[in-house]
C-alpha cells in the first residue's frame, strides 16, 4: 500500500513548493485527526479552495498544534511509550496521503480512504485507556462508543446510495469545488437529468474546468443546438489557455 501510493504519487510534488507541501501536510494531518474524533461534514474529497499560506488560520493553526503535540510526546516518551507508538503508527500510515495533493490541476488536501489504516493507531490507544477502567466501566464505555459510532456510520452510509447523493453531500458540507460540480454533472447526465447536468457543467466551467464546457457543448449538440455547442467549445478552449 505504502510503496504503491508513494511511488505512484511522487510526480505530484513537482507542482507544489516545499512550503506548500509542508503546510498542506500539516493541515492534512490535523484535519484527518479531527474528522476521526468528530465525523461530521464528511466528503468524498476535501478540496483546497483558498491560497496555501502560513498566514491563513487553516494552515498556521495546524502547524502550531503539531509542534505542541511533538513537544508533548517528547516529554511523555518514557511515561507513555504506548501513546508514542500509536502516534508513530498514525504518522507512518498517513505518509502515502501526504503525497496525493495535486489531481488534474486541483489541490485535494486529503481523502478519507488514506486514513483507514492510520485510524488503527488511535483505536489501539483508545482500547488501552478503556482497558485501564474497572470491568463494569469498560463494558459501559465500549457499548456507548460502539452505539454512537454505529449511528454515525448508518447516517453517513446513506450518502453512498448513489454518485449523485455522494457528490451533493460534499457540496452540502461546504466543499464547493469545480471538480465536484463536474463529477456531479457527469452523474446527472448518466441519469438523463439533462437540465441539472448542464447547470453543474456550466458551474464547473466558469470555475475553470475547460472539459466541463466541452461536455456541456456535447449535450447541446445532442439537442441539435449547434450554435450553443460551438460557443461552449470556444469557451472551453479559452479557459484551457
CSV table of C-alpha atoms in Angstrom, one decimal:
chain,number,residue,atom,x,y,z
A,1,UNK,CA,0.0,0.0,0.0
A,2,UNK,CA,2.7,2.5,1.1
A,3,UNK,CA,5.1,1.7,-1.8
A,4,UNK,CA,2.3,1.9,-4.5
A,5,UNK,CA,0.9,5.2,-3.1
A,6,UNK,CA,4.3,6.8,-2.7
A,7,UNK,CA,5.9,5.8,-6.0
A,8,UNK,CA,2.6,6.5,-7.8
A,9,UNK,CA,2.2,10.0,-6.5
A,10,UNK,CA,5.7,11.5,-6.2
A,11,UNK,CA,5.2,13.1,-9.6
A,12,UNK,CA,2.6,15.4,-8.0
A,13,UNK,CA,5.2,17.1,-5.8
A,14,UNK,CA,6.7,19.0,-8.7
A,15,UNK,CA,3.8,21.4,-9.0
A,16,UNK,CA,4.0,22.4,-5.3
A,17,UNK,CA,6.7,24.3,-3.5
A,18,UNK,CA,8.3,22.8,-0.4
A,19,UNK,CA,6.5,25.3,1.8
A,20,UNK,CA,3.1,24.4,0.1
A,21,UNK,CA,3.8,20.8,0.7
A,22,UNK,CA,4.6,21.2,4.4
A,23,UNK,CA,1.6,23.4,5.0
A,24,UNK,CA,-0.8,21.1,3.2
A,25,UNK,CA,0.7,18.2,5.2
A,26,UNK,CA,0.1,19.9,8.5
A,27,UNK,CA,-3.4,20.7,7.6
A,28,UNK,CA,-4.0,17.2,6.3
A,29,UNK,CA,-2.8,15.5,9.5
A,30,UNK,CA,-4.8,17.7,11.9
A,31,UNK,CA,-7.9,17.7,9.7
A,32,UNK,CA,-7.9,13.9,9.4
A,33,UNK,CA,-7.5,13.5,13.1
A,34,UNK,CA,-10.3,16.0,13.7
A,35,UNK,CA,-12.6,14.1,11.3
A,36,UNK,CA,-11.8,10.9,13.1
A,37,UNK,CA,-12.9,12.3,16.5
A,38,UNK,CA,-15.8,14.4,15.1
A,39,UNK,CA,-17.0,12.7,12.0
A,40,UNK,CA,-19.3,15.4,10.7
A,41,UNK,CA,-19.5,17.2,7.3
A,42,UNK,CA,-17.7,14.3,5.6
A,43,UNK,CA,-17.0,14.4,1.9
A,44,UNK,CA,-15.8,12.2,-0.9
A,45,UNK,CA,-12.9,14.7,-1.3
A,46,UNK,CA,-11.6,17.7,0.5
A,47,UNK,CA,-10.6,20.4,-1.9
A,48,UNK,CA,-8.4,23.4,-1.2
A,49,UNK,CA,-10.2,26.5,-2.3
A,50,UNK,CA,-8.1,29.3,-1.0
A,51,UNK,CA,-4.5,30.2,-1.2
A,52,UNK,CA,-1.9,28.0,0.6
A,53,UNK,CA,-0.4,30.5,3.0
A,54,UNK,CA,1.1,30.3,6.5
A,55,UNK,CA,-1.0,33.5,7.2
A,56,UNK,CA,-4.3,31.6,6.8
A,57,UNK,CA,-5.7,30.0,10.0
A,58,UNK,CA,-6.3,26.8,8.0
A,59,UNK,CA,-2.5,26.4,8.0
A,60,UNK,CA,-0.9,28.2,10.9
A,61,UNK,CA,-3.2,26.6,13.5
A,62,UNK,CA,-2.3,23.0,12.4
A,63,UNK,CA,1.4,23.9,12.3
A,64,UNK,CA,1.2,25.2,15.9
A,65,UNK,CA,-0.9,22.1,17.1
A,66,UNK,CA,1.6,19.7,15.6
A,67,UNK,CA,4.6,21.5,17.2
A,68,UNK,CA,2.8,21.4,20.6
A,69,UNK,CA,1.9,17.7,20.2
A,70,UNK,CA,5.5,16.9,19.2
A,71,UNK,CA,6.9,18.6,22.3
A,72,UNK,CA,4.4,16.8,24.5
A,73,UNK,CA,5.2,13.4,23.0
A,74,UNK,CA,8.9,14.0,23.6
A,75,UNK,CA,8.3,14.9,27.2
A,76,UNK,CA,6.0,11.9,27.7
A,77,UNK,CA,8.1,9.4,25.7
A,78,UNK,CA,9.1,7.4,28.9
A,79,UNK,CA,5.9,7.7,30.8
A,80,UNK,CA,3.6,7.0,27.8
A,81,UNK,CA,5.5,4.7,25.4
A,82,UNK,CA,2.2,3.2,24.1
A,83,UNK,CA,1.0,6.7,23.2
A,84,UNK,CA,4.2,7.4,21.3
A,85,UNK,CA,3.9,4.1,19.5
A,86,UNK,CA,0.3,4.7,18.5
A,87,UNK,CA,1.1,8.2,17.2
A,88,UNK,CA,4.0,6.8,15.2
A,89,UNK,CA,1.7,4.3,13.6
A,90,UNK,CA,-0.7,7.1,12.7
A,91,UNK,CA,2.1,9.2,11.2
A,92,UNK,CA,3.6,6.3,9.2
A,93,UNK,CA,0.2,5.2,7.8
A,94,UNK,CA,-0.6,8.8,6.9
A,95,UNK,CA,2.6,9.1,4.8
A,96,UNK,CA,1.0,8.0,1.5
A,97,UNK,CA,-1.8,10.5,1.9
A,98,UNK,CA,0.8,13.3,2.1
A,99,UNK,CA,1.8,12.7,-1.5
A,100,UNK,CA,-1.6,13.0,-3.2
A,101,UNK,CA,-2.4,16.7,-3.2
A,102,UNK,CA,-2.5,17.5,-6.9
A,103,UNK,CA,-5.0,15.7,-9.0
A,104,UNK,CA,-5.9,17.0,-12.5
A,105,UNK,CA,-4.6,20.5,-11.7
A,106,UNK,CA,-6.8,20.6,-8.5
A,107,UNK,CA,-5.5,20.5,-4.9
A,108,UNK,CA,-7.1,17.8,-2.8
A,109,UNK,CA,-5.6,18.2,0.6
A,110,UNK,CA,-6.9,14.9,2.0
A,111,UNK,CA,-9.1,11.9,1.3
A,112,UNK,CA,-10.8,9.6,3.8
A,113,UNK,CA,-9.6,6.4,2.2
A,114,UNK,CA,-6.0,7.0,3.1
A,115,UNK,CA,-6.8,7.4,6.8
A,116,UNK,CA,-8.3,4.0,7.3
A,117,UNK,CA,-5.0,2.3,8.3
A,118,UNK,CA,-3.9,5.3,10.3
A,119,UNK,CA,-7.0,5.0,12.4
A,120,UNK,CA,-5.8,1.8,13.9
A,121,UNK,CA,-3.2,3.6,15.9
A,122,UNK,CA,-5.9,5.8,17.5
A,123,UNK,CA,-8.1,2.9,18.2
A,124,UNK,CA,-5.3,0.9,19.8
A,125,UNK,CA,-4.6,3.7,22.3
A,126,UNK,CA,-8.3,4.2,23.0
A,127,UNK,CA,-8.5,0.4,23.7
A,128,UNK,CA,-5.6,0.7,26.0
A,129,UNK,CA,-7.2,3.5,28.0
A,130,UNK,CA,-10.5,1.6,28.2
A,131,UNK,CA,-8.7,-1.4,29.4
A,132,UNK,CA,-7.5,0.6,32.4
A,133,UNK,CA,-11.0,1.1,33.6
A,134,UNK,CA,-12.9,-1.2,36.0
A,135,UNK,CA,-14.7,-4.2,34.5
A,136,UNK,CA,-18.2,-2.7,34.6
A,137,UNK,CA,-17.0,0.7,33.3
A,138,UNK,CA,-15.1,-1.0,30.5
A,139,UNK,CA,-18.3,-2.6,29.2
A,140,UNK,CA,-20.3,0.5,29.6
A,141,UNK,CA,-17.8,2.8,27.8
A,142,UNK,CA,-17.4,0.2,25.0
A,143,UNK,CA,-21.1,-0.1,24.4
A,144,UNK,CA,-21.6,3.7,24.3
A,145,UNK,CA,-18.7,4.1,21.8
A,146,UNK,CA,-20.0,1.3,19.6
A,147,UNK,CA,-23.5,2.8,19.7
A,148,UNK,CA,-22.5,6.3,18.9
A,149,UNK,CA,-20.1,5.3,16.1
A,150,UNK,CA,-22.7,2.9,14.8
A,151,UNK,CA,-25.3,5.7,14.5
A,152,UNK,CA,-22.8,7.9,12.6
A,153,UNK,CA,-21.9,5.0,10.3
A,154,UNK,CA,-25.5,4.3,9.4
A,155,UNK,CA,-26.3,8.0,8.8
A,156,UNK,CA,-23.2,8.5,6.6
A,157,UNK,CA,-23.8,5.3,4.7
A,158,UNK,CA,-26.9,6.9,3.2
A,159,UNK,CA,-24.8,9.4,1.3
A,160,UNK,CA,-23.2,6.5,-0.6
A,161,UNK,CA,-26.6,5.3,-2.1
A,162,UNK,CA,-25.6,6.9,-5.4
A,163,UNK,CA,-23.0,9.1,-7.1
A,164,UNK,CA,-25.5,12.0,-7.0
A,165,UNK,CA,-26.2,11.8,-3.3
A,166,UNK,CA,-22.5,11.4,-2.5
A,167,UNK,CA,-21.5,14.4,-4.5
A,168,UNK,CA,-24.4,16.5,-3.3
A,169,UNK,CA,-23.4,15.7,0.3
A,170,UNK,CA,-19.9,17.1,-0.5
A,171,UNK,CA,-21.4,20.3,-1.7
A,172,UNK,CA,-23.7,20.5,1.3
A,173,UNK,CA,-20.6,20.0,3.6
A,174,UNK,CA,-19.2,23.2,2.1
A,175,UNK,CA,-16.7,21.8,-0.5
A,176,UNK,CA,-17.9,23.9,-3.4
A,177,UNK,CA,-15.3,23.0,-6.0
A,178,UNK,CA,-15.3,22.7,-9.8
A,179,UNK,CA,-14.1,19.0,-9.6
A,180,UNK,CA,-17.2,18.1,-7.5
A,181,UNK,CA,-19.6,20.1,-9.8
A,182,UNK,CA,-18.0,18.4,-12.9
A,183,UNK,CA,-18.4,14.9,-11.4
A,184,UNK,CA,-21.9,15.7,-10.3
A,185,UNK,CA,-22.8,16.8,-13.8
A,186,UNK,CA,-21.5,13.5,-15.2
A,187,UNK,CA,-23.6,11.6,-12.7
A,188,UNK,CA,-26.7,13.6,-13.5
A,189,UNK,CA,-26.1,13.1,-17.3
A,190,UNK,CA,-25.9,9.4,-16.8
A,191,UNK,CA,-29.4,9.6,-15.2
A,192,UNK,CA,-30.7,11.7,-18.2
A,193,UNK,CA,-31.2,14.7,-15.9
A,194,UNK,CA,-30.2,17.0,-18.7
A,195,UNK,CA,-31.0,20.4,-17.3
A,196,UNK,CA,-29.4,19.7,-13.9
A,197,UNK,CA,-26.3,18.2,-15.6
A,198,UNK,CA,-25.9,21.2,-17.8
A,199,UNK,CA,-26.1,23.5,-14.8
A,200,UNK,CA,-23.4,21.6,-13.0
A,201,UNK,CA,-21.1,21.5,-16.0
A,202,UNK,CA,-21.5,25.3,-16.6
A,203,UNK,CA,-20.7,26.0,-12.9
A,204,UNK,CA,-17.6,23.8,-13.2
A,205,UNK,CA,-16.6,25.5,-16.5
A,206,UNK,CA,-17.0,29.0,-15.0
A,207,UNK,CA,-14.8,27.9,-12.1
A,208,UNK,CA,-12.0,27.0,-14.6
A,209,UNK,CA,-12.6,23.4,-15.8
A,210,UNK,CA,-12.4,23.5,-19.6
A,211,UNK,CA,-13.6,19.9,-20.0
A,212,UNK,CA,-16.9,20.8,-18.4
A,213,UNK,CA,-17.6,23.3,-21.2
A,214,UNK,CA,-16.8,20.6,-23.7
A,215,UNK,CA,-19.3,18.2,-22.1
A,216,UNK,CA,-21.9,20.9,-21.9
A,217,UNK,CA,-21.3,21.6,-25.6
A,218,UNK,CA,-21.7,17.9,-26.4
A,219,UNK,CA,-25.1,17.9,-24.6
A,220,UNK,CA,-26.3,20.9,-26.6
A,221,UNK,CA,-25.1,19.2,-29.8
A,222,UNK,CA,-27.2,16.2,-28.9
A,223,UNK,CA,-30.2,18.6,-28.7
A,224,UNK,CA,-29.4,20.0,-32.1
A,225,UNK,CA,-28.3,23.4,-30.8
A,226,UNK,CA,-25.1,23.7,-32.9
A,227,UNK,CA,-24.6,27.4,-32.1
A,228,UNK,CA,-24.5,26.9,-28.4
A,229,UNK,CA,-22.4,23.8,-28.8
A,230,UNK,CA,-19.7,25.8,-30.7
A,231,UNK,CA,-19.9,28.7,-28.2
A,232,UNK,CA,-19.2,26.4,-25.3
A,233,UNK,CA,-16.4,24.6,-27.2
A,234,UNK,CA,-14.8,28.0,-27.7
A,235,UNK,CA,-15.2,28.9,-24.0
A,236,UNK,CA,-13.5,25.6,-23.2
A,237,UNK,CA,-10.6,26.4,-25.4
A,238,UNK,CA,-10.3,29.9,-24.0
A,239,UNK,CA,-10.4,28.5,-20.4
A,240,UNK,CA,-7.7,26.0,-21.2
A,241,UNK,CA,-5.2,28.6,-22.4
